[in-house]
Amino acid sequence: MIFASVGSMLPFDRFVRAVDDWARDNPQEPVFIQIGEGEYEPQHAPWARIVPYKEYRQRLEGCSLFVAHVGMGSILQGLELRRQMLLLPRQASLREHTTDHQLHTAARFGHVRGLRIVDDAAALKAGISELLANPLPESEGLPPFAPQAMTDNIAYFLRTGRSPLQRGN
């Protein structure tokens, strides 16, 4: 099953239309699309504007391919669950976001095992077919919680107002 998500913040009709077009051309493969508040409503796959967290998590756990925008929440959850991911960044020039931070995030995460970044709708559609036929190597995963040393350092800073590097000084 393919789970596609635009996140909860902004519409991403270019993404939704591309996934829906792929679903039209590949009716044998189950697809579910979380579309947010966009104008385009899929015609060839079941969808919901917003998916409650528990259902979102179940869909993510059960999918063979996670197709998403380049949002940190999507990336971190996909890595945590070791899902192969196909990601399309929103672009400010297309009025899909106010900045190009998703392009910068894509550049930073483009080398991570288990995910592929694409630049446009055609590459997104082609990527879905490619990754179903030839899955990416599994990601190394990501723990669901921050390391204890990190939370200890944050707690120290909040208690003392000093950098943890200054302990003992």
PDB file of C-alpha atoms in Angstrom:
ATOM      1  CA  MET A   1       0.000   0.000   0.000  1.00  0.00           C
ATOM      2  CA  ILE A   2       1.162   3.515  -0.819  1.00  0.00           C
ATOM      3  CA  PHE A   3       0.512   6.200   1.761  1.00  0.00           C
ATOM      4  CA  ALA A   4       0.854   9.752   0.450  1.00  0.00           C
ATOM      5  CA  SER A   5       0.750  12.812   2.696  1.00  0.00           C
ATOM      6  CA  VAL A   6       1.066  16.571   2.212  1.00  0.00           C
ATOM      7  CA  GLY A   7       1.296  17.242   5.949  1.00  0.00           C
ATOM      8  CA  SER A   8      -1.108  19.338   7.969  1.00  0.00           C
ATOM      9  CA  MET A   9       0.004  22.901   7.286  1.00  0.00           C
ATOM     10  CA  LEU A  10      -0.441  23.883   3.638  1.00  0.00           C
ATOM     11  CA  PRO A  11      -2.104  22.638   0.444  1.00  0.00           C
ATOM     12  CA  PHE A  12       0.041  20.894  -2.179  1.00  0.00           C
ATOM     13  CA  ASP A  13      -2.194  20.312  -5.210  1.00  0.00           C
ATOM     14  CA  ARG A  14       0.693  19.577  -7.596  1.00  0.00           C
ATOM     15  CA  PHE A  15       1.697  16.653  -5.377  1.00  0.00           C
ATOM     16  CA  VAL A  16      -1.865  15.364  -4.860  1.00  0.00           C
ATOM     17  CA  ARG A  17      -2.660  15.518  -8.583  1.00  0.00           C
ATOM     18  CA  ALA A  18       0.539  13.598  -9.448  1.00  0.00           C
ATOM     19  CA  VAL A  19      -0.208  10.818  -6.952  1.00  0.00           C
ATOM     20  CA  ASP A  20      -3.822  10.641  -8.137  1.00  0.00           C
ATOM     21  CA  ASP A  21      -2.673  10.438 -11.775  1.00  0.00           C
ATOM     22  CA  TRP A  22      -0.361   7.571 -10.814  1.00  0.00           C
ATOM     23  CA  ALA A  23      -3.260   5.828  -9.018  1.00  0.00           C
ATOM     24  CA  ARG A  24      -5.391   6.182 -12.164  1.00  0.00           C
ATOM     25  CA  ASP A  25      -2.695   4.514 -14.254  1.00  0.00           C
ATOM     26  CA  ASN A  26      -1.994   1.781 -11.667  1.00  0.00           C
ATOM     27  CA  PRO A  27      -5.355   0.681 -10.245  1.00  0.00           C
ATOM     28  CA  GLN A  28      -3.902  -2.611  -9.005  1.00  0.00           C
ATOM     29  CA  GLU A  29      -1.905  -0.831  -6.284  1.00  0.00           C
ATOM     30  CA  PRO A  30      -3.778   0.514  -3.229  1.00  0.00           C
ATOM     31  CA  VAL A  31      -3.112   4.207  -2.582  1.00  0.00           C
ATOM     32  CA  PHE A  32      -4.365   6.498   0.180  1.00  0.00           C
ATOM     33  CA  ILE A  33      -3.761  10.256   0.014  1.00  0.00           C
ATOM     34  CA  GLN A  34      -3.911  12.754   2.882  1.00  0.00           C
ATOM     35  CA  ILE A  35      -4.552  15.985   0.942  1.00  0.00           C
ATOM     36  CA  GLY A  36      -4.750  18.784   3.507  1.00  0.00           C
ATOM     37  CA  GLU A  37      -6.691  21.894   2.531  1.00  0.00           C
ATOM     38  CA  GLY A  38      -5.919  21.879  -1.179  1.00  0.00           C
ATOM     39  CA  GLU A  39      -8.460  22.496  -3.925  1.00  0.00           C
ATOM     40  CA  TYR A  40      -7.800  19.337  -5.947  1.00  0.00           C
ATOM     41  CA  GLU A  41      -9.738  16.293  -4.741  1.00  0.00           C
ATOM     42  CA  PRO A  42      -8.441  12.910  -5.938  1.00  0.00           C
ATOM     43  CA  GLN A  43     -10.636  10.919  -8.308  1.00  0.00           C
ATOM     44  CA  HIS A  44      -8.699   7.638  -8.377  1.00  0.00           C
ATOM     45  CA  ALA A  45      -7.683   6.956  -4.774  1.00  0.00           C
ATOM     46  CA  PRO A  46      -9.332   7.200  -1.373  1.00  0.00           C
ATOM     47  CA  TRP A  47      -8.359  10.337   0.497  1.00  0.00           C
ATOM     48  CA  ALA A  48      -8.925  12.499   3.557  1.00  0.00           C
ATOM     49  CA  ARG A  49      -8.054  16.111   4.198  1.00  0.00           C
ATOM     50  CA  ILE A  50      -6.602  15.432   7.629  1.00  0.00           C
ATOM     51  CA  VAL A  51      -5.961  12.027   9.151  1.00  0.00           C
ATOM     52  CA  PRO A  52      -6.069  11.653  12.954  1.00  0.00           C
ATOM     53  CA  TYR A  53      -2.644  10.838  14.395  1.00  0.00           C
ATOM     54  CA  LYS A  54      -3.443   7.230  15.335  1.00  0.00           C
ATOM     55  CA  GLU A  55      -4.779   6.456  11.846  1.00  0.00           C
ATOM     56  CA  TYR A  56      -1.865   8.333  10.239  1.00  0.00           C
ATOM     57  CA  ARG A  57       0.590   6.240  12.216  1.00  0.00           C
ATOM     58  CA  GLN A  58      -1.212   2.993  11.302  1.00  0.00           C
ATOM     59  CA  ARG A  59      -1.178   3.899   7.615  1.00  0.00           C
ATOM     60  CA  LEU A  60       2.501   4.771   7.802  1.00  0.00           C
ATOM     61  CA  GLU A  61       3.315   1.515   9.607  1.00  0.00           C
ATOM     62  CA  GLY A  62       1.366  -0.489   7.018  1.00  0.00           C
ATOM     63  CA  CYS A  63       2.663   1.097   3.826  1.00  0.00           C
ATOM     64  CA  SER A  64       5.333  -0.260   1.518  1.00  0.00           C
ATOM     65  CA  LEU A  65       6.056   3.244   0.178  1.00  0.00           C
ATOM     66  CA  PHE A  66       5.599   6.596   1.904  1.00  0.00           C
ATOM     67  CA  VAL A  67       5.219   9.471  -0.563  1.00  0.00           C
ATOM     68  CA  ALA A  68       5.326  12.892   1.073  1.00  0.00           C
ATOM     69  CA  HIS A  69       6.333  16.531   1.008  1.00  0.00           C
ATOM     70  CA  VAL A  70       9.742  17.396   2.471  1.00  0.00           C
ATOM     71  CA  GLY A  71       8.454  18.177   5.954  1.00  0.00           C
ATOM     72  CA  MET A  72      10.539  17.278   8.982  1.00  0.00           C
ATOM     73  CA  GLY A  73       7.631  15.494  10.665  1.00  0.00           C
ATOM     74  CA  SER A  74       7.166  13.265   7.634  1.00  0.00           C
ATOM     75  CA  ILE A  75      10.879  12.574   7.281  1.00  0.00           C
ATOM     76  CA  LEU A  76      11.446  11.794  10.960  1.00  0.00           C
ATOM     77  CA  GLN A  77       8.444   9.479  11.226  1.00  0.00           C
ATOM     78  CA  GLY A  78       9.392   7.691   8.011  1.00  0.00           C
ATOM     79  CA  LEU A  79      12.958   7.178   9.243  1.00  0.00           C
ATOM     80  CA  GLU A  80      11.781   6.019  12.659  1.00  0.00           C
ATOM     81  CA  LEU A  81       9.584   3.343  11.057  1.00  0.00           C
ATOM     82  CA  ARG A  82      12.200   2.492   8.397  1.00  0.00           C
ATOM     83  CA  ARG A  83       9.819   3.181   5.526  1.00  0.00           C
ATOM     84  CA  GLN A  84      11.177   3.848   2.080  1.00  0.00           C
ATOM     85  CA  MET A  85      10.257   7.414   1.206  1.00  0.00           C
ATOM     86  CA  LEU A  86       9.760   9.346  -1.987  1.00  0.00           C
ATOM     87  CA  LEU A  87       9.713  13.082  -1.289  1.00  0.00           C
ATOM     88  CA  LEU A  88       8.749  16.112  -3.370  1.00  0.00           C
ATOM     89  CA  PRO A  89       9.628  19.539  -1.926  1.00  0.00           C
ATOM     90  CA  ARG A  90       7.220  22.438  -2.030  1.00  0.00           C
ATOM     91  CA  GLN A  91       8.582  25.444  -3.927  1.00  0.00           C
ATOM     92  CA  ALA A  92       8.111  29.098  -3.101  1.00  0.00           C
ATOM     93  CA  SER A  93       8.278  30.007  -6.809  1.00  0.00           C
ATOM     94  CA  LEU A  94       5.133  27.919  -7.353  1.00  0.00           C
ATOM     95  CA  ARG A  95       3.445  29.526  -4.320  1.00  0.00           C
ATOM     96  CA  GLU A  96       3.410  26.213  -2.469  1.00  0.00           C
ATOM     97  CA  HIS A  97       5.210  27.743   0.511  1.00  0.00           C
ATOM     98  CA  THR A  98       6.541  31.120   1.623  1.00  0.00           C
ATOM     99  CA  THR A  99      10.208  30.039   1.513  1.00  0.00           C
ATOM    100  CA  ASP A 100      12.310  27.372  -0.166  1.00  0.00           C
ATOM    101  CA  HIS A 101      13.280  25.702   3.091  1.00  0.00           C
ATOM    102  CA  GLN A 102      11.930  22.365   1.777  1.00  0.00           C
ATOM    103  CA  LEU A 103      14.448  22.560  -1.086  1.00  0.00           C
ATOM    104  CA  HIS A 104      17.211  23.146   1.478  1.00  0.00           C
ATOM    105  CA  THR A 105      15.945  20.276   3.621  1.00  0.00           C
ATOM    106  CA  ALA A 106      15.851  18.063   0.519  1.00  0.00           C
ATOM    107  CA  ALA A 107      19.486  18.938  -0.216  1.00  0.00           C
ATOM    108  CA  ARG A 108      20.442  18.029   3.352  1.00  0.00           C
ATOM    109  CA  PHE A 109      18.571  14.705   3.413  1.00  0.00           C
ATOM    110  CA  GLY A 110      19.091  13.668  -0.210  1.00  0.00           C
ATOM    111  CA  HIS A 111      21.914  11.276   0.685  1.00  0.00           C
ATOM    112  CA  VAL A 112      20.063   9.462   3.491  1.00  0.00           C
ATOM    113  CA  ARG A 113      19.569   5.772   2.879  1.00  0.00           C
ATOM    114  CA  GLY A 114      15.936   4.785   2.409  1.00  0.00           C
ATOM    115  CA  LEU A 115      14.680   7.983   0.840  1.00  0.00           C
ATOM    116  CA  ARG A 116      14.678   9.598  -2.580  1.00  0.00           C
ATOM    117  CA  ILE A 117      14.039  13.241  -3.404  1.00  0.00           C
ATOM    118  CA  VAL A 118      12.441  14.200  -6.729  1.00  0.00           C
ATOM    119  CA  ASP A 119      12.076  17.608  -8.364  1.00  0.00           C
ATOM    120  CA  ASP A 120       8.742  17.518 -10.169  1.00  0.00           C
ATOM    121  CA  ALA A 121       5.451  15.691 -10.680  1.00  0.00           C
ATOM    122  CA  ALA A 122       6.729  13.557 -13.569  1.00  0.00           C
ATOM    123  CA  ALA A 123       9.657  12.335 -11.480  1.00  0.00           C
ATOM    124  CA  LEU A 124       7.289  11.670  -8.571  1.00  0.00           C
ATOM    125  CA  LYS A 125       5.076   9.433 -10.722  1.00  0.00           C
ATOM    126  CA  ALA A 126       8.071   7.633 -12.223  1.00  0.00           C
ATOM    127  CA  GLY A 127       9.627   7.266  -8.777  1.00  0.00           C
ATOM    128  CA  ILE A 128       6.562   5.548  -7.351  1.00  0.00           C
ATOM    129  CA  SER A 129       6.722   2.869 -10.050  1.00  0.00           C
ATOM    130  CA  GLU A 130      10.494   2.500  -9.729  1.00  0.00           C
ATOM    131  CA  LEU A 131      10.490   2.121  -5.953  1.00  0.00           C
ATOM    132  CA  LEU A 132       7.678  -0.416  -5.972  1.00  0.00           C
ATOM    133  CA  ALA A 133       9.632  -2.503  -8.507  1.00  0.00           C
ATOM    134  CA  ASN A 134      13.063  -1.937  -6.918  1.00  0.00           C
ATOM    135  CA  PRO A 135      12.767  -0.844  -3.277  1.00  0.00           C
ATOM    136  CA  LEU A 136      15.441   1.315  -1.727  1.00  0.00           C
ATOM    137  CA  PRO A 137      17.759  -0.161   0.909  1.00  0.00           C
ATOM    138  CA  GLU A 138      16.129   0.085   4.330  1.00  0.00           C
ATOM    139  CA  SER A 139      16.975   3.211   6.278  1.00  0.00           C
ATOM    140  CA  GLU A 140      19.102   2.953   9.382  1.00  0.00           C
ATOM    141  CA  GLY A 141      16.120   4.033  11.423  1.00  0.00           C
ATOM    142  CA  LEU A 142      15.812   6.709  14.025  1.00  0.00           C
ATOM    143  CA  PRO A 143      14.983   6.326  17.710  1.00  0.00           C
ATOM    144  CA  PRO A 144      11.572   7.723  18.695  1.00  0.00           C
ATOM    145  CA  PHE A 145      13.100   9.764  21.539  1.00  0.00           C
ATOM    146  CA  ALA A 146      16.119  12.028  21.959  1.00  0.00           C
ATOM    147  CA  PRO A 147      19.209  10.454  23.567  1.00  0.00           C
ATOM    148  CA  GLN A 148      19.364  10.747  27.370  1.00  0.00           C
ATOM    149  CA  ALA A 149      22.560  12.831  27.242  1.00  0.00           C
ATOM    150  CA  MET A 150      20.819  15.391  25.056  1.00  0.00           C
ATOM    151  CA  THR A 151      17.802  15.740  27.347  1.00  0.00           C
ATOM    152  CA  ASP A 152      20.135  15.919  30.379  1.00  0.00           C
ATOM    153  CA  ASN A 153      22.050  18.791  28.745  1.00  0.00           C
ATOM    154  CA  ILE A 154      18.830  20.646  27.938  1.00  0.00           C
ATOM    155  CA  ALA A 155      17.584  20.169  31.508  1.00  0.00           C
ATOM    156  CA  TYR A 156      20.914  21.466  32.853  1.00  0.00           C
ATOM    157  CA  PHE A 157      20.672  24.574  30.687  1.00  0.00           C
ATOM    158  CA  LEU A 158      17.070  25.216  31.755  1.00  0.00           C
ATOM    159  CA  ARG A 159      17.977  24.792  35.445  1.00  0.00           C
ATOM    160  CA  THR A 160      21.139  26.882  35.426  1.00  0.00           C
ATOM    161  CA  GLY A 161      21.027  29.109  32.356  1.00  0.00           C
ATOM    162  CA  ARG A 162      24.543  27.894  31.552  1.00  0.00           C
ATOM    163  CA  SER A 163      25.841  25.799  28.710  1.00  0.00           C
ATOM    164  CA  PRO A 164      26.414  22.162  29.647  1.00  0.00           C
ATOM    165  CA  LEU A 165      29.944  22.710  28.319  1.00  0.00           C
ATOM    166  CA  GLN A 166      30.536  25.025  31.307  1.00  0.00           C
ATOM    167  CA  ARG A 167      29.834  22.355  33.946  1.00  0.00           C
ATOM    168  CA  GLY A 168      32.390  22.392  36.701  1.00  0.00           C
ATOM    169  CA  ASN A 169      33.618  25.907  35.902  1.00  0.00           C
TER     170      ASN A 169
END
